[in-house]
mmCIF file of C-alpha atoms (C1' of nucleotides) in Angstrom:
data_model
loop_
_atom_site.group_PDB
_atom_site.id
_atom_site.type_symbol
_atom_site.label_atom_id
_atom_site.label_comp_id
_atom_site.label_asym_id
_atom_site.label_seq_id
_atom_site.Cartn_x
_atom_site.Cartn_y
_atom_site.Cartn_z
ATOM 1 C CA UNK A 1391 0.000 0.000 0.000
ATOM 2 C CA UNK A 1392 1.495 3.297 -1.063
ATOM 3 C CA UNK A 1393 1.871 6.233 1.233
ATOM 4 C CA UNK A 1394 2.217 9.846 0.148
ATOM 5 C CA UNK A 1395 4.323 12.479 1.828
ATOM 6 C CA UNK A 1396 2.852 15.938 2.274
ATOM 7 C CA UNK A 1397 5.064 17.121 -0.587
ATOM 8 C CA UNK A 1398 3.638 14.476 -2.906
ATOM 9 C CA UNK A 1399 0.072 15.274 -1.867
ATOM 10 C CA UNK A 1400 0.799 18.944 -2.400
ATOM 11 C CA UNK A 1401 2.180 18.277 -5.883
ATOM 12 C CA UNK A 1402 -0.642 15.893 -6.809
ATOM 13 C CA UNK A 1403 -3.377 18.439 -6.157
ATOM 14 C CA UNK A 1404 -1.332 21.542 -6.689
ATOM 15 C CA UNK A 1405 -2.120 23.071 -3.331
ATOM 16 C CA UNK A 1406 0.423 24.407 -0.804
ATOM 17 C CA UNK A 1407 1.636 22.136 1.959
ATOM 18 C CA UNK A 1408 0.610 24.823 4.411
ATOM 19 C CA UNK A 1409 -2.984 24.442 3.253
ATOM 20 C CA UNK A 1410 -2.894 20.690 3.789
ATOM 21 C CA UNK A 1411 -1.534 21.213 7.306
ATOM 22 C CA UNK A 1412 -4.229 23.802 7.907
ATOM 23 C CA UNK A 1413 -6.917 21.355 6.747
ATOM 24 C CA UNK A 1414 -5.593 18.683 9.042
ATOM 25 C CA UNK A 1415 -5.616 21.101 11.963
ATOM 26 C CA UNK A 1416 -9.203 22.015 11.172
ATOM 27 C CA UNK A 1417 -10.205 18.351 11.253
ATOM 28 C CA UNK A 1418 -10.763 17.875 7.523
ATOM 29 C CA UNK A 1419 -8.081 15.195 7.333
ATOM 30 C CA UNK A 1420 -8.406 12.971 10.398
ATOM 31 C CA UNK A 1421 -6.341 9.969 11.432
ATOM 32 C CA UNK A 1422 -3.258 10.844 9.395
ATOM 33 C CA UNK A 1423 -0.422 8.461 10.322
ATOM 34 C CA UNK A 1424 3.148 9.578 10.972
ATOM 35 C CA UNK A 1425 6.508 7.947 10.362
ATOM 36 C CA UNK A 1426 9.154 7.621 13.090
ATOM 37 C CA UNK A 1427 10.284 11.162 12.421
ATOM 38 C CA UNK A 1428 6.763 12.580 12.841
ATOM 39 C CA UNK A 1429 6.195 13.158 9.136
ATOM 40 C CA UNK A 1430 2.686 12.755 7.760
ATOM 41 C CA UNK A 1431 1.888 9.622 5.764
ATOM 42 C CA UNK A 1432 -1.198 9.821 3.580
ATOM 43 C CA UNK A 1433 -2.801 6.506 2.642
ATOM 44 C CA UNK A 1434 -4.675 6.082 -0.628
ATOM 45 C CA UNK A 1435 -7.931 6.475 1.289
ATOM 46 C CA UNK A 1436 -6.740 9.712 2.785
ATOM 47 C CA UNK A 1437 -5.644 11.011 -0.580
ATOM 48 C CA UNK A 1438 -9.152 10.201 -1.791
ATOM 49 C CA UNK A 1439 -10.609 12.072 1.165
ATOM 50 C CA UNK A 1440 -8.357 15.036 0.432
ATOM 51 C CA UNK A 1441 -9.658 14.990 -3.125
ATOM 52 C CA UNK A 1442 -13.235 15.127 -1.824
ATOM 53 C CA UNK A 1443 -12.315 17.986 0.487
ATOM 54 C CA UNK A 1444 -10.949 19.827 -2.539
ATOM 55 C CA UNK A 1445 -14.110 19.230 -4.561
ATOM 56 C CA UNK A 1446 -16.220 20.545 -1.723
ATOM 57 C CA UNK A 1447 -13.928 23.533 -1.369
ATOM 58 C CA UNK A 1448 -14.099 24.164 -5.133
ATOM 59 C CA UNK A 1449 -17.863 24.353 -4.798
ATOM 60 C CA UNK A 1450 -17.564 26.804 -1.899
ATOM 61 C CA UNK A 1451 -18.635 24.623 0.947
ATOM 62 C CA UNK A 1452 -17.346 26.323 4.128
ATOM 63 C CA UNK A 1453 -14.677 24.572 6.213
ATOM 64 C CA UNK A 1454 -17.266 23.989 8.947
ATOM 65 C CA UNK A 1455 -19.484 22.129 6.477
ATOM 66 C CA UNK A 1456 -16.645 20.017 5.133
ATOM 67 C CA UNK A 1457 -15.700 19.222 8.728
ATOM 68 C CA UNK A 1458 -19.228 18.014 9.455
ATOM 69 C CA UNK A 1459 -19.120 15.809 6.373
ATOM 70 C CA UNK A 1460 -15.746 14.336 7.299
ATOM 71 C CA UNK A 1461 -16.918 13.710 10.859
ATOM 72 C CA UNK A 1462 -19.835 11.750 9.443
ATOM 73 C CA UNK A 1463 -17.534 9.751 7.160
ATOM 74 C CA UNK A 1464 -15.412 8.821 10.170
ATOM 75 C CA UNK A 1465 -18.512 7.974 12.190
ATOM 76 C CA UNK A 1466 -19.406 5.345 9.623
ATOM 77 C CA UNK A 1467 -22.295 3.808 7.749
ATOM 78 C CA UNK A 1468 -25.041 4.943 10.063
ATOM 79 C CA UNK A 1469 -24.499 8.512 8.836
ATOM 80 C CA UNK A 1470 -25.186 7.712 5.183
ATOM 81 C CA UNK A 1471 -28.626 9.358 5.231
ATOM 82 C CA UNK A 1472 -27.240 12.544 6.725
ATOM 83 C CA UNK A 1473 -24.418 12.649 4.208
ATOM 84 C CA UNK A 1474 -26.864 12.090 1.370
ATOM 85 C CA UNK A 1475 -29.071 14.894 2.636
ATOM 86 C CA UNK A 1476 -26.082 17.178 2.942
ATOM 87 C CA UNK A 1477 -24.797 16.446 -0.545
ATOM 88 C CA UNK A 1478 -28.251 16.950 -2.058
ATOM 89 C CA UNK A 1479 -28.607 20.299 -0.318
ATOM 90 C CA UNK A 1480 -25.130 21.292 -1.312
ATOM 91 C CA UNK A 1481 -25.822 20.382 -4.917
ATOM 92 C CA UNK A 1482 -28.832 22.685 -4.944
ATOM 93 C CA UNK A 1483 -26.762 25.502 -3.448
ATOM 94 C CA UNK A 1484 -24.079 25.016 -6.081
ATOM 95 C CA UNK A 1485 -26.616 24.982 -8.912
ATOM 96 C CA UNK A 1486 -28.096 28.198 -7.537
ATOM 97 C CA UNK A 1487 -24.680 29.803 -7.420
ATOM 98 C CA UNK A 1488 -23.861 28.720 -10.954
ATOM 99 C CA UNK A 1489 -27.188 30.191 -12.079
ATOM 100 C CA UNK A 1490 -26.445 33.470 -10.391
ATOM 101 C CA UNK A 1491 -23.018 33.616 -11.985
ATOM 102 C CA UNK A 1492 -24.393 32.702 -15.385
ATOM 103 C CA UNK A 1493 -27.092 35.367 -15.170
ATOM 104 C CA UNK A 1494 -24.582 37.985 -14.059
ATOM 105 C CA UNK A 1495 -22.278 36.960 -16.856
ATOM 106 C CA UNK A 1496 -25.019 37.840 -19.345
ATOM 107 C CA UNK A 1497 -24.932 41.415 -18.111
ATOM 108 C CA UNK A 1498 -21.177 41.437 -18.426
ATOM 109 C CA UNK A 1499 -21.585 40.210 -21.994
ATOM 110 C CA UNK A 1500 -23.834 43.182 -22.671
ATOM 111 C CA UNK A 1501 -20.964 45.416 -21.561
ATOM 112 C CA UNK A 1502 -18.523 43.562 -23.778
ATOM 113 C CA UNK A 1503 -20.814 44.011 -26.766
ATOM 114 C CA UNK A 1504 -21.338 47.697 -26.061
ATOM 115 C CA UNK A 1505 -17.660 48.467 -25.580
ATOM 116 C CA UNK A 1506 -16.753 46.498 -28.690
ATOM 117 C CA UNK A 1507 -19.255 48.478 -30.761
ATOM 118 C CA UNK A 1508 -18.059 51.775 -29.346
ATOM 119 C CA UNK A 1509 -14.501 50.971 -30.317
ATOM 120 C CA UNK A 1510 -15.572 49.847 -33.792
ATOM 121 C CA UNK A 1511 -17.564 53.040 -34.305
ATOM 122 C CA UNK A 1512 -14.582 55.129 -33.352
ATOM 123 C CA UNK A 1513 -12.414 53.347 -35.880
ATOM 124 C CA UNK A 1514 -14.940 53.983 -38.635
ATOM 125 C CA UNK A 1515 -15.177 57.628 -37.605
ATOM 126 C CA UNK A 1516 -11.527 58.212 -38.466
ATOM 127 C CA UNK B 1392 -35.498 62.500 -12.302
ATOM 128 C CA UNK B 1393 -36.042 60.101 -9.450
ATOM 129 C CA UNK B 1394 -33.662 59.746 -6.560
ATOM 130 C CA UNK B 1395 -33.394 56.716 -4.309
ATOM 131 C CA UNK B 1396 -32.649 56.728 -0.615
ATOM 132 C CA UNK B 1397 -30.215 54.187 0.753
ATOM 133 C CA UNK B 1398 -33.198 52.280 2.157
ATOM 134 C CA UNK B 1399 -34.804 52.085 -1.275
ATOM 135 C CA UNK B 1400 -31.561 50.979 -2.903
ATOM 136 C CA UNK B 1401 -31.107 48.391 -0.181
ATOM 137 C CA UNK B 1402 -34.626 47.051 -0.738
ATOM 138 C CA UNK B 1403 -34.316 47.095 -4.526
ATOM 139 C CA UNK B 1404 -31.241 44.862 -4.563
ATOM 140 C CA UNK B 1405 -31.836 43.112 -1.281
ATOM 141 C CA UNK B 1406 -28.475 44.010 0.189
ATOM 142 C CA UNK B 1407 -27.868 45.602 3.603
ATOM 143 C CA UNK B 1408 -27.528 49.353 3.837
ATOM 144 C CA UNK B 1409 -24.242 48.786 5.626
ATOM 145 C CA UNK B 1410 -22.904 47.058 2.530
ATOM 146 C CA UNK B 1411 -23.894 49.973 0.328
ATOM 147 C CA UNK B 1412 -22.152 52.382 2.701
ATOM 148 C CA UNK B 1413 -19.103 50.105 2.692
ATOM 149 C CA UNK B 1414 -19.061 50.077 -1.110
ATOM 150 C CA UNK B 1415 -19.231 53.843 -1.209
ATOM 151 C CA UNK B 1416 -16.357 54.088 1.259
ATOM 152 C CA UNK B 1417 -14.326 51.720 -0.905
ATOM 153 C CA UNK B 1418 -14.906 53.922 -3.934
ATOM 154 C CA UNK B 1419 -17.284 51.610 -5.787
ATOM 155 C CA UNK B 1420 -20.044 54.235 -5.730
ATOM 156 C CA UNK B 1421 -18.496 57.625 -6.458
ATOM 157 C CA UNK B 1422 -20.127 61.021 -6.658
ATOM 158 C CA UNK B 1423 -23.177 60.167 -4.575
ATOM 159 C CA UNK B 1424 -25.151 63.336 -3.875
ATOM 160 C CA UNK B 1425 -26.559 64.241 -0.467
ATOM 161 C CA UNK B 1426 -29.694 66.096 0.594
ATOM 162 C CA UNK B 1427 -29.592 69.009 3.051
ATOM 163 C CA UNK B 1428 -29.547 66.555 5.960
ATOM 164 C CA UNK B 1429 -26.549 64.681 4.551
ATOM 165 C CA UNK B 1430 -28.539 61.661 3.385
ATOM 166 C CA UNK B 1431 -27.391 59.842 0.263
ATOM 167 C CA UNK B 1432 -29.368 60.396 -2.937
ATOM 168 C CA UNK B 1433 -28.861 57.788 -5.631
ATOM 169 C CA UNK B 1434 -29.636 58.863 -9.173
ATOM 170 C CA UNK B 1435 -30.863 56.385 -11.784
ATOM 171 C CA UNK B 1436 -27.349 56.255 -13.194
ATOM 172 C CA UNK B 1437 -25.943 55.445 -9.792
ATOM 173 C CA UNK B 1438 -28.523 52.742 -9.238
ATOM 174 C CA UNK B 1439 -27.408 51.298 -12.563
ATOM 175 C CA UNK B 1440 -23.792 51.463 -11.436
ATOM 176 C CA UNK B 1441 -24.707 49.747 -8.178
ATOM 177 C CA UNK B 1442 -26.357 47.026 -10.215
ATOM 178 C CA UNK B 1443 -23.154 46.545 -12.198
ATOM 179 C CA UNK B 1444 -21.135 46.437 -8.978
ATOM 180 C CA UNK B 1445 -23.473 43.690 -7.778
ATOM 181 C CA UNK B 1446 -23.068 41.692 -10.977
ATOM 182 C CA UNK B 1447 -19.316 41.927 -10.717
ATOM 183 C CA UNK B 1448 -19.491 40.920 -7.067
ATOM 184 C CA UNK B 1449 -21.770 37.977 -7.948
ATOM 185 C CA UNK B 1450 -19.092 36.775 -10.311
ATOM 186 C CA UNK B 1451 -16.425 37.125 -7.593
ATOM 187 C CA UNK B 1452 -14.532 40.084 -8.870
ATOM 188 C CA UNK B 1453 -12.561 41.456 -5.882
ATOM 189 C CA UNK B 1454 -13.421 44.911 -4.543
ATOM 190 C CA UNK B 1455 -10.094 46.193 -5.857
ATOM 191 C CA UNK B 1456 -11.018 45.067 -9.384
ATOM 192 C CA UNK B 1457 -14.475 46.598 -9.209
ATOM 193 C CA UNK B 1458 -12.855 49.807 -7.972
ATOM 194 C CA UNK B 1459 -10.548 49.888 -10.963
ATOM 195 C CA UNK B 1460 -13.493 49.399 -13.288
ATOM 196 C CA UNK B 1461 -15.511 52.169 -11.617
ATOM 197 C CA UNK B 1462 -12.508 54.500 -11.740
ATOM 198 C CA UNK B 1463 -12.317 53.912 -15.474
ATOM 199 C CA UNK B 1464 -16.043 54.557 -15.890
ATOM 200 C CA UNK B 1465 -15.619 57.874 -14.091
ATOM 201 C CA UNK B 1466 -12.549 58.715 -16.159
ATOM 202 C CA UNK B 1467 -14.672 58.515 -19.282
ATOM 203 C CA UNK B 1468 -14.665 57.325 -22.863
ATOM 204 C CA UNK B 1469 -10.928 57.140 -23.323
ATOM 205 C CA UNK B 1470 -10.895 54.101 -21.001
ATOM 206 C CA UNK B 1471 -13.243 52.032 -23.146
ATOM 207 C CA UNK B 1472 -10.474 49.763 -24.416
ATOM 208 C CA UNK B 1473 -9.217 49.059 -20.920
ATOM 209 C CA UNK B 1474 -12.723 48.315 -19.683
ATOM 210 C CA UNK B 1475 -13.325 46.001 -22.631
ATOM 211 C CA UNK B 1476 -10.073 44.170 -21.940
ATOM 212 C CA UNK B 1477 -10.976 43.844 -18.273
ATOM 213 C CA UNK B 1478 -14.464 42.520 -18.954
ATOM 214 C CA UNK B 1479 -13.141 40.007 -21.473
ATOM 215 C CA UNK B 1480 -10.551 38.750 -19.007
ATOM 216 C CA UNK B 1481 -13.108 38.632 -16.265
ATOM 217 C CA UNK B 1482 -15.477 36.651 -18.443
ATOM 218 C CA UNK B 1483 -12.796 34.048 -19.045
ATOM 219 C CA UNK B 1484 -12.109 33.826 -15.316
ATOM 220 C CA UNK B 1485 -15.808 33.371 -14.590
ATOM 221 C CA UNK B 1486 -16.162 30.676 -17.241
ATOM 222 C CA UNK B 1487 -13.160 28.880 -15.736
ATOM 223 C CA UNK B 1488 -14.700 29.063 -12.309
ATOM 224 C CA UNK B 1489 -18.037 27.765 -13.539
ATOM 225 C CA UNK B 1490 -16.199 24.890 -15.237
ATOM 226 C CA UNK B 1491 -14.373 24.023 -12.049
ATOM 227 C CA UNK B 1492 -17.604 24.068 -10.091
ATOM 228 C CA UNK B 1493 -19.403 22.001 -12.702
ATOM 229 C CA UNK B 1494 -16.627 19.407 -12.768
ATOM 230 C CA UNK B 1495 -16.549 19.231 -8.981
ATOM 231 C CA UNK B 1496 -20.299 18.881 -8.927
ATOM 232 C CA UNK B 1497 -19.989 15.726 -11.023
ATOM 233 C CA UNK B 1498 -17.942 14.145 -8.253
ATOM 234 C CA UNK B 1499 -20.547 15.212 -5.740
ATOM 235 C CA UNK B 1500 -23.182 13.576 -7.920
ATOM 236 C CA UNK B 1501 -21.192 10.347 -7.762
ATOM 237 C CA UNK B 1502 -21.467 10.552 -3.972
ATOM 238 C CA UNK B 1503 -25.200 11.193 -4.179
ATOM 239 C CA UNK B 1504 -25.671 8.156 -6.400
ATOM 240 C CA UNK B 1505 -23.559 5.962 -4.161
ATOM 241 C CA UNK B 1506 -25.307 7.013 -0.953
ATOM 242 C CA UNK B 1507 -28.721 6.639 -2.567
ATOM 243 C CA UNK B 1508 -27.859 3.083 -3.663
ATOM 244 C CA UNK B 1509 -26.521 2.184 -0.253
ATOM 245 C CA UNK B 1510 -29.722 3.305 1.390
ATOM 246 C CA UNK B 1511 -31.850 1.466 -1.167
ATOM 247 C CA UNK B 1512 -29.827 -1.721 -0.642
ATOM 248 C CA UNK B 1513 -30.352 -1.498 3.070
ATOM 249 C CA UNK B 1514 -34.090 -1.172 2.650
ATOM 250 C CA UNK B 1515 -34.201 -4.245 0.432
ATOM 251 C CA UNK B 1516 -32.104 -6.135 2.952
ATOM 252 C CA UNK B 1517 -34.827 -5.845 5.580
ATOM 253 C "C1'" DT C 1040 31.360 15.820 8.921
ATOM 254 C "C1'" DG C 1041 28.697 19.241 7.368
ATOM 255 C "C1'" DT C 1042 25.325 21.083 4.658
ATOM 256 C "C1'" DT C 1043 21.199 20.505 1.854
ATOM 257 C "C1'" DG C 1044 16.249 19.373 1.375
ATOM 258 C "C1'" DA C 1045 12.146 17.789 3.186
ATOM 259 C "C1'" DC C 1046 9.829 17.818 6.770
ATOM 260 C "C1'" DT C 1047 7.924 19.350 11.868
ATOM 261 C "C1'" DT C 1048 5.474 22.857 15.335
ATOM 262 C "C1'" DA C 1049 2.966 26.835 17.465
ATOM 263 C "C1'" DA C 1050 1.916 31.215 16.971
ATOM 264 C "C1'" DA C 1051 1.693 35.305 14.646
ATOM 265 C "C1'" DC C 1052 0.244 37.506 10.746
ATOM 266 C "C1'" DC C 1053 -2.508 38.728 6.593
ATOM 267 C "C1'" DA C 1054 -6.276 39.831 3.173
ATOM 268 C "C1'" DT C 1055 -10.969 40.066 2.118
ATOM 269 C "C1'" DA C 1056 -15.461 41.472 2.863
ATOM 270 C "C1'" DG C 1057 -18.246 43.031 5.304
ATOM 271 C "C1'" DT C 1058 -21.093 43.927 10.187
ATOM 272 C "C1'" DT C 1059 -21.830 46.060 14.427
ATOM 273 C "C1'" DT C 1060 -21.737 49.664 17.728
ATOM 274 C "C1'" DA C 1061 -22.464 54.045 19.750
ATOM 275 C "C1'" DA C 1062 -23.781 58.420 19.499
ATOM 276 C "C1'" DG C 1063 -26.137 61.673 16.993
ATOM 277 C "C1'" DT C 1064 -29.425 64.346 13.404
ATOM 278 C "C1'" DC C 1065 -33.680 64.953 10.969
ATOM 279 C "C1'" DG C 1066 -38.715 64.943 9.507
ATOM 280 C "C1'" DT C 1067 -43.091 63.494 10.442
ATOM 281 C "C1'" DA C 1068 -47.060 61.316 12.729
ATOM 282 C "C1'" DT C 1069 -49.628 61.260 17.452
ATOM 283 C "C1'" DA D 745 -43.949 68.173 22.710
ATOM 284 C "C1'" DT D 746 -42.264 63.893 21.874
ATOM 285 C "C1'" DA D 747 -41.344 59.751 20.132
ATOM 286 C "C1'" DC D 748 -40.396 57.070 16.172
ATOM 287 C "C1'" DG D 749 -38.177 55.686 11.859
ATOM 288 C "C1'" DA D 750 -34.793 56.626 8.633
ATOM 289 C "C1'" DC D 751 -30.837 58.194 8.188
ATOM 290 C "C1'" DT D 752 -25.619 59.824 9.478
ATOM 291 C "C1'" DT D 753 -20.464 58.854 11.152
ATOM 292 C "C1'" DA D 754 -16.006 56.654 12.650
ATOM 293 C "C1'" DA D 755 -14.134 53.005 14.583
ATOM 294 C "C1'" DA D 756 -14.155 48.640 16.390
ATOM 295 C "C1'" DC D 757 -15.223 44.100 15.623
ATOM 296 C "C1'" DT D 758 -16.096 39.612 13.201
ATOM 297 C "C1'" DA D 759 -15.622 35.610 10.170
ATOM 298 C "C1'" DT D 760 -13.257 33.081 6.805
ATOM 299 C "C1'" DG D 761 -9.430 30.954 4.867
ATOM 300 C "C1'" DG D 762 -5.457 30.629 4.745
ATOM 301 C "C1'" DT D 763 0.132 32.137 4.831
ATOM 302 C "C1'" DT D 764 4.279 33.184 7.074
ATOM 303 C "C1'" DT D 765 7.750 32.882 10.496
ATOM 304 C "C1'" DA D 766 11.110 30.991 13.492
ATOM 305 C "C1'" DA D 767 13.227 27.405 15.399
ATOM 306 C "C1'" DG D 768 14.052 22.752 15.116
ATOM 307 C "C1'" DT D 769 14.576 17.447 13.462
ATOM 308 C "C1'" DC D 770 16.170 14.089 10.384
ATOM 309 C "C1'" DA D 771 18.109 11.449 6.299
ATOM 310 C "C1'" DA D 772 21.084 11.389 2.591
ATOM 311 C "C1'" DC D 773 24.714 12.958 -0.222
ATOM 312 C "C1'" DA D 774 29.629 15.164 -1.103
#
DNA sequence: TGTTGACTTAAACCATAGTTTAAGTCGTAT
DNA sequence: ATACGACTTAAACTATGGTTTAAGTCAACA
């Protein structure tokens, strides 16, 4: 079974080591083993969990929410319903945010069109 | 020409008055007039600018970026090219962010499917 | 043997984006 | 007259999500 150092985990996901340490301190990465020298050893499972943490972070779940999720994962199978509920709710929140961004982007596109025209008009004026 | 009070602007966009005051202090809402009592009076144009500020905020442009944009608007027509450039760049950033969220959401959907199956299986087990 | 390079810690520090507080001024409705 | 609601300010405060610093350990390579 392969173990990853913090440097390897950092490189794999392209996030700073300091962020990984911060996540561990916040409880998002529980039960990390250490070697004799006290260095973190990430199992495949923990790398997978880190990946999930990153997906949740990418979709703007707050640290406190990710922590709750991870706590439920550690607690085991009897939290499946709660995790399902949470992920469904989160999905709706993410879809709402994407909608808001997409709608706002339309207005930005209006600006792009207007500025482009203005610049064109000025060129033709010359 | 209609003027809006801060309360009306707040209600129109459903954002706290304190946020509007904060935006003004940060330079996102320049040239706001005042009545004799010192109360803010928002013109139609300024309401429109506030709307743009909100769209940019909805798409996660930092305050400093919005400030730059507003400064260019105030500076006038000779900043059209710079504003166009900025909006184009911002659009690309927003599209990238939406992509990242959409991709991450797929992984969350995998979780939803897995948890749903697990719960179904347990029901059938009974 | 000594000096890199990869790691460790706790604690301080930082940026961002507001929110809250406290004390005060108006205009109007009772 | 007064009390209420809508507004004003500066400054302090908060939350969030890290990043940086300083001092140290350890293994391997020259």
